[in-house]
Short mmCIF file of C-alpha atoms in Angstrom, two decimals:
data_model
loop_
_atom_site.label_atom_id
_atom_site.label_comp_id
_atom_site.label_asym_id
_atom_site.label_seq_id
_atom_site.Cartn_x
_atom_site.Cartn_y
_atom_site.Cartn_z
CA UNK F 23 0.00 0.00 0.00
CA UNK F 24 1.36 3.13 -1.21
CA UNK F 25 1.60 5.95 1.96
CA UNK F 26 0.57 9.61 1.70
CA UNK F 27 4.38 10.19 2.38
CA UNK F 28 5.26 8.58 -1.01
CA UNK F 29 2.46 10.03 -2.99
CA UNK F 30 3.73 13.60 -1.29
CA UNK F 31 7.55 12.82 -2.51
CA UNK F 32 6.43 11.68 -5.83
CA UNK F 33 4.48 15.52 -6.31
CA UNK F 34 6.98 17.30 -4.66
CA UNK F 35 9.63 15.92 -7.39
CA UNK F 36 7.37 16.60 -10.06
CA UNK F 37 6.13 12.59 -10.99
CA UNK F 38 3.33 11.86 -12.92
CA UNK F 39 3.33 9.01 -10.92
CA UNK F 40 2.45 11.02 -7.90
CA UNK F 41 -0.77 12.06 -9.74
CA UNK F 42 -1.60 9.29 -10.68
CA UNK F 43 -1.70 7.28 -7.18
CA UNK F 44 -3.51 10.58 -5.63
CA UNK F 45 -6.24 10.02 -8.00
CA UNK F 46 -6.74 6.64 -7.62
CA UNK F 47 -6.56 7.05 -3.58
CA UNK F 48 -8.77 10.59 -3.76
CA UNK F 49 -10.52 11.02 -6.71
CA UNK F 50 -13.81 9.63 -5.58
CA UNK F 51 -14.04 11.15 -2.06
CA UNK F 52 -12.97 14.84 -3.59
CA UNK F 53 -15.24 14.75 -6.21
CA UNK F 54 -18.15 13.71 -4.10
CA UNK F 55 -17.34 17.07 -2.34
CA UNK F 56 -16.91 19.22 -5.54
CA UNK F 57 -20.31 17.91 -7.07
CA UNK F 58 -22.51 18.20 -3.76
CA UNK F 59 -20.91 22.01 -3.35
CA UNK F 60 -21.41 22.92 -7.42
CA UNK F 61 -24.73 19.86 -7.95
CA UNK F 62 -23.47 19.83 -11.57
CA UNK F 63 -21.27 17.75 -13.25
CA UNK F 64 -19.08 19.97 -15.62
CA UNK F 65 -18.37 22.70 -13.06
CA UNK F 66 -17.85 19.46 -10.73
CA UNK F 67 -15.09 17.97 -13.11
CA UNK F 68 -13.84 21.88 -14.09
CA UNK F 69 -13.31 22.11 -10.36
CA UNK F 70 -11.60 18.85 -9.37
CA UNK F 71 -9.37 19.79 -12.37
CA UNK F 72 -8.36 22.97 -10.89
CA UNK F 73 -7.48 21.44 -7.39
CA UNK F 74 -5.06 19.42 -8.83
CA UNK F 75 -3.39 22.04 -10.41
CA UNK F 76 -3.82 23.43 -7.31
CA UNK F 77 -2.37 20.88 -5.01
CA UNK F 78 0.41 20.18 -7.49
CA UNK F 79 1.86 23.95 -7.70
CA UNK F 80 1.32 23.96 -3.86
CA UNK F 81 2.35 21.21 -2.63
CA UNK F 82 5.51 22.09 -0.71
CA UNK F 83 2.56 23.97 1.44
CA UNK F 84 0.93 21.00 2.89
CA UNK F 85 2.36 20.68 6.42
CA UNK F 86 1.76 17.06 7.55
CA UNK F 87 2.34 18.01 11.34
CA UNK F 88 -1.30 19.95 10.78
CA UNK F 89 -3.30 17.58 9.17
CA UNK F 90 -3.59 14.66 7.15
CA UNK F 91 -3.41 15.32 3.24
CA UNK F 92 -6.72 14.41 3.20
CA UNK F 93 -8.33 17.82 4.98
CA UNK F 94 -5.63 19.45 3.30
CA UNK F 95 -7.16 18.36 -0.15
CA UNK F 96 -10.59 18.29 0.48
CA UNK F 97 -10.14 21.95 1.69
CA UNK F 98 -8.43 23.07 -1.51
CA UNK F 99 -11.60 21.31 -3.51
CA UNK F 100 -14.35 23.01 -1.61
CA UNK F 101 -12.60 26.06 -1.54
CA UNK F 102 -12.24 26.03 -5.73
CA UNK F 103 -15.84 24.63 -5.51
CA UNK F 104 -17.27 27.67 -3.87
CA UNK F 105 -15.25 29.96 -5.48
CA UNK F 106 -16.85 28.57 -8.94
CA UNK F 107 -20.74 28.92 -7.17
CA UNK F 108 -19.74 31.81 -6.46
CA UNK F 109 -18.72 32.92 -10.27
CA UNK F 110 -21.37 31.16 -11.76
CA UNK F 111 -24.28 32.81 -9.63
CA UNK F 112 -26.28 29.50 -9.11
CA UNK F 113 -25.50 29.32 -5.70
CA UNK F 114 -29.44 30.23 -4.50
CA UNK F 115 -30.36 27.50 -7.44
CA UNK F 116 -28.20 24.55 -6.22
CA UNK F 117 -29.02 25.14 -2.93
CA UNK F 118 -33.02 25.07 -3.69
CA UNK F 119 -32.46 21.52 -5.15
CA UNK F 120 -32.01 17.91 -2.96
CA UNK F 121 -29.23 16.20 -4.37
CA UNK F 122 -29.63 12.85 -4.83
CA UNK F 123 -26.40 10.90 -5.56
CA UNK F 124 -27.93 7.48 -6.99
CA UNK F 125 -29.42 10.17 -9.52
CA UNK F 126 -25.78 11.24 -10.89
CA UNK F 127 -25.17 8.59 -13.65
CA UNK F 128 -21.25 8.65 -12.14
CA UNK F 129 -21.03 5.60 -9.60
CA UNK F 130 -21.40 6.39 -5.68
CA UNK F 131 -18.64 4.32 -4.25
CA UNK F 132 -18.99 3.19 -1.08
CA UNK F 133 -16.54 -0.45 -1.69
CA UNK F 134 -16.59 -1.92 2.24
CA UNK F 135 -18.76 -2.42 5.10
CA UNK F 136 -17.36 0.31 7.37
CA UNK F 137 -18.47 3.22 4.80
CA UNK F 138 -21.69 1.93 4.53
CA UNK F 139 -21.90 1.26 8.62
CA UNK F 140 -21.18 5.29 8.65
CA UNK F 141 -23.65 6.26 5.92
CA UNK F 142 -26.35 4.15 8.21
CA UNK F 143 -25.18 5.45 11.36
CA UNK F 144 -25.83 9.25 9.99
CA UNK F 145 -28.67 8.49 7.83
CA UNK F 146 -30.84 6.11 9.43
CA UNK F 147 -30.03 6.52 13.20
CA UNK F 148 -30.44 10.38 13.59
CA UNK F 149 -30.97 12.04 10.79
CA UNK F 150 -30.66 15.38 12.18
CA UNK F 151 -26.92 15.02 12.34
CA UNK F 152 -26.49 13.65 8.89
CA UNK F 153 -27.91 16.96 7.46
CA UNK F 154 -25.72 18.84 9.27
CA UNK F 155 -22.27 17.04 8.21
CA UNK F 156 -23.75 17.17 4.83
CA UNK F 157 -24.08 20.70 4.06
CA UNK F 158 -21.32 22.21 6.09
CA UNK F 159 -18.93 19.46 4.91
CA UNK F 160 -20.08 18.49 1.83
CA UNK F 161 -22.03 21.06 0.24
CA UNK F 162 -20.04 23.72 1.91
CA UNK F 163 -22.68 25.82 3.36
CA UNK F 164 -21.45 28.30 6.11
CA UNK F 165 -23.10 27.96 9.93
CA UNK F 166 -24.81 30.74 9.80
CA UNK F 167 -25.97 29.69 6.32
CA UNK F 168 -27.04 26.22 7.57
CA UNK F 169 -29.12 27.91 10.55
CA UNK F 170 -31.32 30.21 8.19
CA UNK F 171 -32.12 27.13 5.77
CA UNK F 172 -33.18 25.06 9.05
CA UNK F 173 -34.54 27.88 11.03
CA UNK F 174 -32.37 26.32 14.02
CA UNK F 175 -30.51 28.90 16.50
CA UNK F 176 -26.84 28.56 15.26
CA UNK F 177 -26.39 26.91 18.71
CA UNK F 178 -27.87 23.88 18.01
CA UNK F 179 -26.35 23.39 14.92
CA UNK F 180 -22.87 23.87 16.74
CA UNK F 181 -24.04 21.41 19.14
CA UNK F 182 -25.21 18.53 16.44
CA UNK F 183 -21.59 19.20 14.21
CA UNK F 184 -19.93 17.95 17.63
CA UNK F 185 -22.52 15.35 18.30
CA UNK F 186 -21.88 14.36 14.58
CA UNK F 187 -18.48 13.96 14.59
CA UNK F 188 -18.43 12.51 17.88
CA UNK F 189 -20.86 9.93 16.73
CA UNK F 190 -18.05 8.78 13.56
CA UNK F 191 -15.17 8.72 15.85
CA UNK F 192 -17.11 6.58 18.59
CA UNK F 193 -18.02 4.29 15.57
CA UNK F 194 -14.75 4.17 14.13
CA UNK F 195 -13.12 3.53 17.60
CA UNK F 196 -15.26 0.68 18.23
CA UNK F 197 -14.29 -0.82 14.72
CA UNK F 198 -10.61 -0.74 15.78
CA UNK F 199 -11.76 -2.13 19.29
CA UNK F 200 -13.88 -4.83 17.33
CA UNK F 201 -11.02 -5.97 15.32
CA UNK F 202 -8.42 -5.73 17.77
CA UNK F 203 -10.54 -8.00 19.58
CA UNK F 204 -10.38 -10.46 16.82
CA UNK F 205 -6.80 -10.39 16.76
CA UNK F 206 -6.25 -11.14 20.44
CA UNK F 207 -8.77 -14.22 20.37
CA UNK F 208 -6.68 -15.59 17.20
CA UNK F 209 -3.22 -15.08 18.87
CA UNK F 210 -4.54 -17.02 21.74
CA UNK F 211 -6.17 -20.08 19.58
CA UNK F 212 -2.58 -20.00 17.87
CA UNK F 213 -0.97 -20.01 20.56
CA UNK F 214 -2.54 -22.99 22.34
CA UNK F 215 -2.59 -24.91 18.92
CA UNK F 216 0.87 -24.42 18.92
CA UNK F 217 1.41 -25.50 22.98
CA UNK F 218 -0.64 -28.55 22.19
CA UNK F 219 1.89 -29.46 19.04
CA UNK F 220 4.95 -29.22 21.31
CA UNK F 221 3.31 -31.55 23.89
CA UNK F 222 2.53 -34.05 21.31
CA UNK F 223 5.87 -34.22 19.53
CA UNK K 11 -10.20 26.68 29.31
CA UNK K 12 -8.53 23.52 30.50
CA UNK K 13 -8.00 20.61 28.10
CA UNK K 14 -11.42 18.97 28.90
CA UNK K 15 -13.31 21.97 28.65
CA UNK K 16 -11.54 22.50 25.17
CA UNK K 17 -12.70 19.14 23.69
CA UNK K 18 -16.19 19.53 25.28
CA UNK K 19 -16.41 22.83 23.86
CA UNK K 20 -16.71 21.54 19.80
CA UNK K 21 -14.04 24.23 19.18
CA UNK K 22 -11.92 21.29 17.93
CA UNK K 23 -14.84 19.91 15.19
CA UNK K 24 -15.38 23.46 14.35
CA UNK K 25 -11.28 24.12 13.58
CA UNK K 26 -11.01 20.66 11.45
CA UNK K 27 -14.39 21.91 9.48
CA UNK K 28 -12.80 26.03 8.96
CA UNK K 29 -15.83 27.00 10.71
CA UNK K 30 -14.20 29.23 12.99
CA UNK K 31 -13.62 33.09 12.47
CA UNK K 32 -9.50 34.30 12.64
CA UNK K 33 -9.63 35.06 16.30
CA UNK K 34 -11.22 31.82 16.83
CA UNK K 35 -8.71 29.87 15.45
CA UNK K 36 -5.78 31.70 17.04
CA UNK K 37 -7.25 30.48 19.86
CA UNK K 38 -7.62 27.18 19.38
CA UNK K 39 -3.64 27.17 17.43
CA UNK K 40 -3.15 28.46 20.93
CA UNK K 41 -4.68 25.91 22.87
CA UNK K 42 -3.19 23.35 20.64
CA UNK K 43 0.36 24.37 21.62
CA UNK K 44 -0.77 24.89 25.22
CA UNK K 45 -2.45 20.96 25.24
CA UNK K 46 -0.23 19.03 22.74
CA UNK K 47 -1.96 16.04 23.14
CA UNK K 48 -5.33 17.83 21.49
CA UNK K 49 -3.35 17.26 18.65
CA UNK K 50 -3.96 13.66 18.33
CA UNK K 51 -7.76 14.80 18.60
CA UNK K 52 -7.51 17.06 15.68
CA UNK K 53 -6.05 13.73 13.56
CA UNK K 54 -9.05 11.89 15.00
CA UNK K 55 -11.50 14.01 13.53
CA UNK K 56 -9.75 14.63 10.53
CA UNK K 57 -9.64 10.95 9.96
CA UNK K 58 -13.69 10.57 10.99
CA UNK K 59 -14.27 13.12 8.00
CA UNK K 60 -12.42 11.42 5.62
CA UNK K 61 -13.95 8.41 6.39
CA UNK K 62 -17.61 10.26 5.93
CA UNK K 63 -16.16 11.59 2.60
CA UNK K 64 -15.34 8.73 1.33
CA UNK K 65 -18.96 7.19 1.98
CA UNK K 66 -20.59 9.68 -0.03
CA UNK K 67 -17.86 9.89 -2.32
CA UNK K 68 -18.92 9.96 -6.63
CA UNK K 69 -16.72 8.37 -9.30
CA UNK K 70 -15.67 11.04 -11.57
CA UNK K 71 -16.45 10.08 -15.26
CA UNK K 72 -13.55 7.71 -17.00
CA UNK K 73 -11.93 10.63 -18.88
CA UNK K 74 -10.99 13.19 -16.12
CA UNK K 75 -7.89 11.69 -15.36
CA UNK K 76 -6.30 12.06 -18.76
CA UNK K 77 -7.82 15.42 -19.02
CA UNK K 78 -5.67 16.44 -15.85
CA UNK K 79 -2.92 14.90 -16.71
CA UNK K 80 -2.71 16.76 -19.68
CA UNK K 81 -3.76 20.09 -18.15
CA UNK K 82 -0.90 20.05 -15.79
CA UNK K 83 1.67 18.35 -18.76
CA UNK K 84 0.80 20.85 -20.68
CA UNK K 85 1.44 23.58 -18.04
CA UNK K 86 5.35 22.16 -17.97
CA UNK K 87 4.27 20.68 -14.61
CA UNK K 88 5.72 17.38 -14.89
CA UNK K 89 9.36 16.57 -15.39
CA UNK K 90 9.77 13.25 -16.19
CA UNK K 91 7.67 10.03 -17.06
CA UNK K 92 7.17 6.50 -15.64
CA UNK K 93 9.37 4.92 -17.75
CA UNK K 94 10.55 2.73 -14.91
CA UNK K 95 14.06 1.64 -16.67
CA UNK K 96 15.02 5.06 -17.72
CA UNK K 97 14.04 5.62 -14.13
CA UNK K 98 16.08 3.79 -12.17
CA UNK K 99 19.13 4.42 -14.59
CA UNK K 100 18.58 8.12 -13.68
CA UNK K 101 18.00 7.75 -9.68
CA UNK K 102 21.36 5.58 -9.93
CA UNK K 103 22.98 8.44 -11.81
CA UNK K 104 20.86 10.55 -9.09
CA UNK K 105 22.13 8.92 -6.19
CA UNK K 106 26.22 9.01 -7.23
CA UNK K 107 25.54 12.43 -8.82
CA UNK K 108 24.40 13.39 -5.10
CA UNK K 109 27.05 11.19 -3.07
CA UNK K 110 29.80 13.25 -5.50
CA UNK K 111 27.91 16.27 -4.75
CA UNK K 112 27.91 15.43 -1.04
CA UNK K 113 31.52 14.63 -0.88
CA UNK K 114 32.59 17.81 -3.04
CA UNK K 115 30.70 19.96 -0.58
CA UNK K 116 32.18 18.44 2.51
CA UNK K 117 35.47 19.33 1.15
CA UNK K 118 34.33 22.80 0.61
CA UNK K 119 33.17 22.94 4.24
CA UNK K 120 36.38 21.89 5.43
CA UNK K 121 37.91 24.48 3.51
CA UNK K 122 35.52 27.27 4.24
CA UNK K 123 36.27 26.03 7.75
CA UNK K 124 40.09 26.38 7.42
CA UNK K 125 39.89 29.97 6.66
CA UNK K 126 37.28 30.31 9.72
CA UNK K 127 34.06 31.20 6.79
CA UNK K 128 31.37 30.44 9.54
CA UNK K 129 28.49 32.41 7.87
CA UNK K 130 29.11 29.91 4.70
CA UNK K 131 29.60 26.93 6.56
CA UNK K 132 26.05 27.62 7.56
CA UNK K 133 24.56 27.33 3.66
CA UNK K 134 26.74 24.20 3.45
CA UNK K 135 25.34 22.45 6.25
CA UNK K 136 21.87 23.57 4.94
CA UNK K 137 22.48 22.35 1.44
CA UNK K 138 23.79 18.89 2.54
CA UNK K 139 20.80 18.65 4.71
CA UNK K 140 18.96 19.02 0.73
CA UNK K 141 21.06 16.95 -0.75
CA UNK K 142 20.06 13.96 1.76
CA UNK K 143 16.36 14.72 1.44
CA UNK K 144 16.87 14.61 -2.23
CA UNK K 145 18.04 11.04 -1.61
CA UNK K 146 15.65 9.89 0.70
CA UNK K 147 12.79 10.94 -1.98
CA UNK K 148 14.75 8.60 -4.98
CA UNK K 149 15.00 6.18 -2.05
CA UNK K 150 11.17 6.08 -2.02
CA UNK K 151 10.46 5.69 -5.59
CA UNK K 152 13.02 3.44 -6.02
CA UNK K 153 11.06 1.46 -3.10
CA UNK K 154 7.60 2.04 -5.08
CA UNK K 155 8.87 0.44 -8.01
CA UNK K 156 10.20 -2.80 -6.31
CA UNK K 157 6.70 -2.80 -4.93
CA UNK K 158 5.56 -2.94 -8.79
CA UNK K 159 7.99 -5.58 -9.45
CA UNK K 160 7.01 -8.03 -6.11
CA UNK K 161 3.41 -7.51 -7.31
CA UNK K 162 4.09 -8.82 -10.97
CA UNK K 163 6.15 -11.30 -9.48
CA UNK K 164 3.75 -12.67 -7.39
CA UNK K 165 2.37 -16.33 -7.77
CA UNK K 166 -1.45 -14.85 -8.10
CA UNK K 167 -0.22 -12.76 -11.42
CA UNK K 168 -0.67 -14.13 -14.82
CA UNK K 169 1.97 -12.94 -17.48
CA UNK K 170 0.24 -12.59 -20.97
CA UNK K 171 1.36 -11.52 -24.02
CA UNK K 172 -0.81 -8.70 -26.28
CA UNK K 173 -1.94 -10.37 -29.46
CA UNK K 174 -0.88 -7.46 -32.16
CA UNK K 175 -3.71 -6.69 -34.89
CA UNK K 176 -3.10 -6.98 -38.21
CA UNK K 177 -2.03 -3.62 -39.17
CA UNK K 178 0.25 -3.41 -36.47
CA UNK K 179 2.64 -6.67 -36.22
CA UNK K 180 5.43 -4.64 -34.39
CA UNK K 181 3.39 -4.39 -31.03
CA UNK K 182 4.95 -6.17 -28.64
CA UNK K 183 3.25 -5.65 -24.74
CA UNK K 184 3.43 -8.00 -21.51
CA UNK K 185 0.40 -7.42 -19.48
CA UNK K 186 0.26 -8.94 -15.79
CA UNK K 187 -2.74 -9.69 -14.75
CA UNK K 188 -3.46 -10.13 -10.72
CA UNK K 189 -7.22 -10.90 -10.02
CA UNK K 190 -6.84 -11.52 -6.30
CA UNK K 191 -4.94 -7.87 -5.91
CA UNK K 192 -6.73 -6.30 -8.52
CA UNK K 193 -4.13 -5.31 -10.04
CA UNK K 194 -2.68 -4.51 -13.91
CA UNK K 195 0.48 -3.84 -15.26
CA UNK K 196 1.55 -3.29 -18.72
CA UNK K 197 5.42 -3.93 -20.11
CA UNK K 198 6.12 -1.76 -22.72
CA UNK K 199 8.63 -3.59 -25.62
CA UNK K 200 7.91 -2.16 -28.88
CA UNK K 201 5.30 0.27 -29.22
CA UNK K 202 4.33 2.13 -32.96
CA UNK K 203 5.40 5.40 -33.07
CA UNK K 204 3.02 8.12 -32.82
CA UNK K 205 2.80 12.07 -32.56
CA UNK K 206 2.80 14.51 -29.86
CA UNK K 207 -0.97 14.98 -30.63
CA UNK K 208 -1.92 11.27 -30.09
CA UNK K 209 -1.63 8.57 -27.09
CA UNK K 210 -2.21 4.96 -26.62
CA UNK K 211 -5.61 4.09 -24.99
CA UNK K 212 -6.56 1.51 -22.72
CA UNK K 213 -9.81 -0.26 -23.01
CA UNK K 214 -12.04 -2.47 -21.05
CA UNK K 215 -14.26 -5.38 -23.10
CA UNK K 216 -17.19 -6.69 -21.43
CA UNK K 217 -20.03 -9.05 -23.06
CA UNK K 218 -22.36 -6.81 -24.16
CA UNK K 219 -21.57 -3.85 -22.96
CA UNK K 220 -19.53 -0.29 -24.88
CA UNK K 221 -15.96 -0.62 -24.15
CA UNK K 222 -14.91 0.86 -20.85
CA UNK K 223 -12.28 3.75 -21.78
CA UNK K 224 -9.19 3.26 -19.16
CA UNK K 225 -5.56 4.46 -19.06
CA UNK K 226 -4.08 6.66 -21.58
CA UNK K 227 -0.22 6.09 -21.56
CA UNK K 228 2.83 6.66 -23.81
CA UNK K 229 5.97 5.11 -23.18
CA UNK K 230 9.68 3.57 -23.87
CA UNK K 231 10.62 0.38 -24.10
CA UNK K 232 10.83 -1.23 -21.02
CA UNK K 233 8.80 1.00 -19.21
CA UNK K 234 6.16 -0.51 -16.64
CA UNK K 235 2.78 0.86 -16.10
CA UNK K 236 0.22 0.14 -13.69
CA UNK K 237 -2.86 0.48 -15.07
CA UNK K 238 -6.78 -0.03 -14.42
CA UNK K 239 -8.16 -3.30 -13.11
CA UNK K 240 -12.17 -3.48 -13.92
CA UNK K 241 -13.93 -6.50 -12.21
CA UNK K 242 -15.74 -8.47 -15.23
CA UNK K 243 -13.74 -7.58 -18.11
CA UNK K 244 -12.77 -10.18 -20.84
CA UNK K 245 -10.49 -8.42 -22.82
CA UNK K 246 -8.36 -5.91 -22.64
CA UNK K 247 -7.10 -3.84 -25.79
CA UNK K 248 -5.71 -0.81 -26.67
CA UNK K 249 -6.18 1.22 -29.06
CA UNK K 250 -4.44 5.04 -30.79
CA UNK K 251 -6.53 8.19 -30.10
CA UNK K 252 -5.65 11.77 -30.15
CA UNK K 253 -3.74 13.06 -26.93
CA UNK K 254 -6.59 13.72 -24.14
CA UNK K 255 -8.12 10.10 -24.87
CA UNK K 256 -12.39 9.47 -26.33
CA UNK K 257 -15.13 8.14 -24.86
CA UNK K 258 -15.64 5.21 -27.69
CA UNK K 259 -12.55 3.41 -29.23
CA UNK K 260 -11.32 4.28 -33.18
CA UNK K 261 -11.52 0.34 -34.28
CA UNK K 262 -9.16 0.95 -37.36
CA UNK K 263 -6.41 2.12 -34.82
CA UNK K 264 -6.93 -1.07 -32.72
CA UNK K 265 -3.34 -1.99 -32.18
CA UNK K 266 -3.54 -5.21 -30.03
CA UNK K 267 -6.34 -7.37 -27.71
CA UNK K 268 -5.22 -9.37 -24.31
CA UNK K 269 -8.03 -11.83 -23.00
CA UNK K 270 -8.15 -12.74 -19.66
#
């Protein structure tokens, strides 16, 4: 598996190669952001284009002792993505209309069980805080924005983007936990299997 | 605040998601060096959001990589290729290019340090310091590249040889073919030559179905390329197309067909 470290040392000596691995690692979660902040496809593409441009002129920027490349990335995208709302004066339009990604004839990828144990954990469990990691996140609305559309004070929806987030780190933790859990219950069985082998020779 | 009060407060969440105004954030940059362990929290839900991205993530259509490949090629971005023989020949030349360099500058530092030239001994320490880094990154690639290699050379991957079409007899391509990894490579060994203005295409066949447009590559001899892996596919062929890649292959430049 190919590290962010090596994809950032391939960019920062100019590889195509380093391009190439960051959009098969990033492609799909960056332009999920770029088309839910733009809800059409062209400026969508126009705008993932110009991030990478972006992120390969800048690169020497990203400081990894701040964040993970990632946020870095995803920033850069919804920043563009806004900028190019904000140019195209559609912004009250796109915000007017649900987007529906099973709609977009591009594929929503969601390849293993723990995305799709997020997606239900936002979407089906509370709903409320779904909404809220969608648009600020995703669709790049600003709080104050976000508190207008759902006539909530701007307290609550401070609130729910901690309860959110809380809620995907508690699940993620208990995936680790989960797994971790697995591992120490097959050490043991290999352990005794292997115990049991030197008492019989 | 004290560090509990800080990650009760959802100053943190706010931070990752640029939700905070400047003053807000210098505080939080100065609770961060106050608490260093908040930083760990600040990866955490960095991490949580990329995980939600990547649920609700959309696959860009086909063509949009070749399109910013070429953008940024055609901006002068990109230096070299991934001709992975000419590669390592140049990171060897690299690597005793910068060990000469390295040596010629510590002699220069002990010389600058003879006649008592601290100021310059400074740059000199600073440069080697480069130098090294400069290593360390053809170090890396050199390391993704054996990571290529053990991947062809594993026992799941299937070496097959491109069947040329007629028109083109000269083609000669390897392509390794790991179904468990999901994983394609293609070894370049003679290729026809084309223009600037065109590119070799990679295609997807599936049983009924309009070929799947993949990878659009150019490329020396003895160059390896990973490429695409699309569950389902039958064949894989490739075909000429002007530089930027199409949505539906030109049949008449069809320059070779692998079946898996």
């Amino acid at each position: 598996m190919i590290t962010d470290k090596e994809i950032i040392q391939f960019i920062k000596l100019k590889d195509e190669q380093g391009l190439r691995l960051l959009y098969k690692h990033y492609s799909n979660s960056l332009f999920g952001i770029s088309y839910r902040v733009l809800n059409n496809e062209a400026f969508a593409e126009d705008a993932l284009q110009q991030s990478f441009l972006k992120i390969w002129n800048n690169v020497d920027q990203y400081d990894s002792d701040k964040s993970i490349l990632f946020t870095w990335m995803s920033n850069i995208v919804r920043n563009t993505a806004i900028d190019i709302r904000r140019l195209k004066s559609f912004e009250k339009e796109s915000k007017t209309i649900s987007i529906e990604p099973n709609v977009y004839k591009g594929e929503v990828v969601s390849d293993d069980h723990s995305k799709m144990d997020i997606d239900y954990l936002l979407s089906k469990v509370d709903e409320k805080y779904s909404i809220i990691l969608e648009h600020l996140y995703l669709k790049g609305y600003s709080q104050s924005e976000l508190a207008e559309k759902l006539d909530l004070p701007i307290g609550t929806i401070k609130t729910r983007v901690k309860k959110a987030i809380d809620l995907l780190r508690d699940h993620l933790r208990g995936e680790e936990k989960t797994f971790l859990g697995m591992f120490s219950w097959i050490t043991l069985i290999n352990i005794l299997i292997l115990l049991l082998w030197i008492y019989v020779k | 605040m004290d560090i509990r009060e800080v990650r009760e407060s959802g100053l943190l969440e706010q931070y990752v998601l640029g939700l905070l105004s400047e003053v807000e954030q210098k505080q939080v940059e100065s609770y961060l060096s106050e608490y260093p362990e908040l930083k760990s929290d600040i990866f955490s839900i960095q991490g949580a959001l990329q995980k939600y991205a990547e649920t609700y993530g959309i696959q860009p259509k086909p063509l949009l990589e070749g399109k910013i490949l070429e953008e940024i090629r055609s901006r002068g971005g990109i230096t070299n290729n991934s001709a992975i023989g000419d590669k390592t020949k140049s990171n060897n030349i690299n690597l005793w290019s910068g060990l000469t360099v390295l040596l010629g500058l510590v002699a220069l530092g002990t010389l600058w340090y003879s006649y008592k030239l601290i100021d310059e001994n400074k740059d000199l320490k600073s440069t080697i310091k480069e130098t090294i880094l400069a290593c360390d990154s053809v170090d890396q690639i050199n390391k993704t590249y054996i990571k290529y290699y053990e991947s062809m050379l594993s026992f799941e991957t299937t070496k097959l040889d491109f069947t040329p079409t007629k028109g083109y007899p000269e083609v000669g391509l390897k392509f390794y073919y790991n179904p468990t990894q999901k994983e394609n490579f293609i070894q370049i060994n003679n290729l026809p030559v084309i223009d600037s203005n065109h590119t070799f295409q990679l295609w997807s066949l599936k049983e009924g179905e309009a070929p799947i447009p993949l990878d659009l590559f150019t490329g020396q001899k003895g160059a390896v390329l990973p490429v695409k892996f699309i569950d389902g596919t039958k064949t894989y062929a490739i075909t000429i197309e002007k530089a930027g890649g199409v949505e539906s292959p030109t049949l008449d430049r069809l320059i070779g067909t692998v079946g898996v």
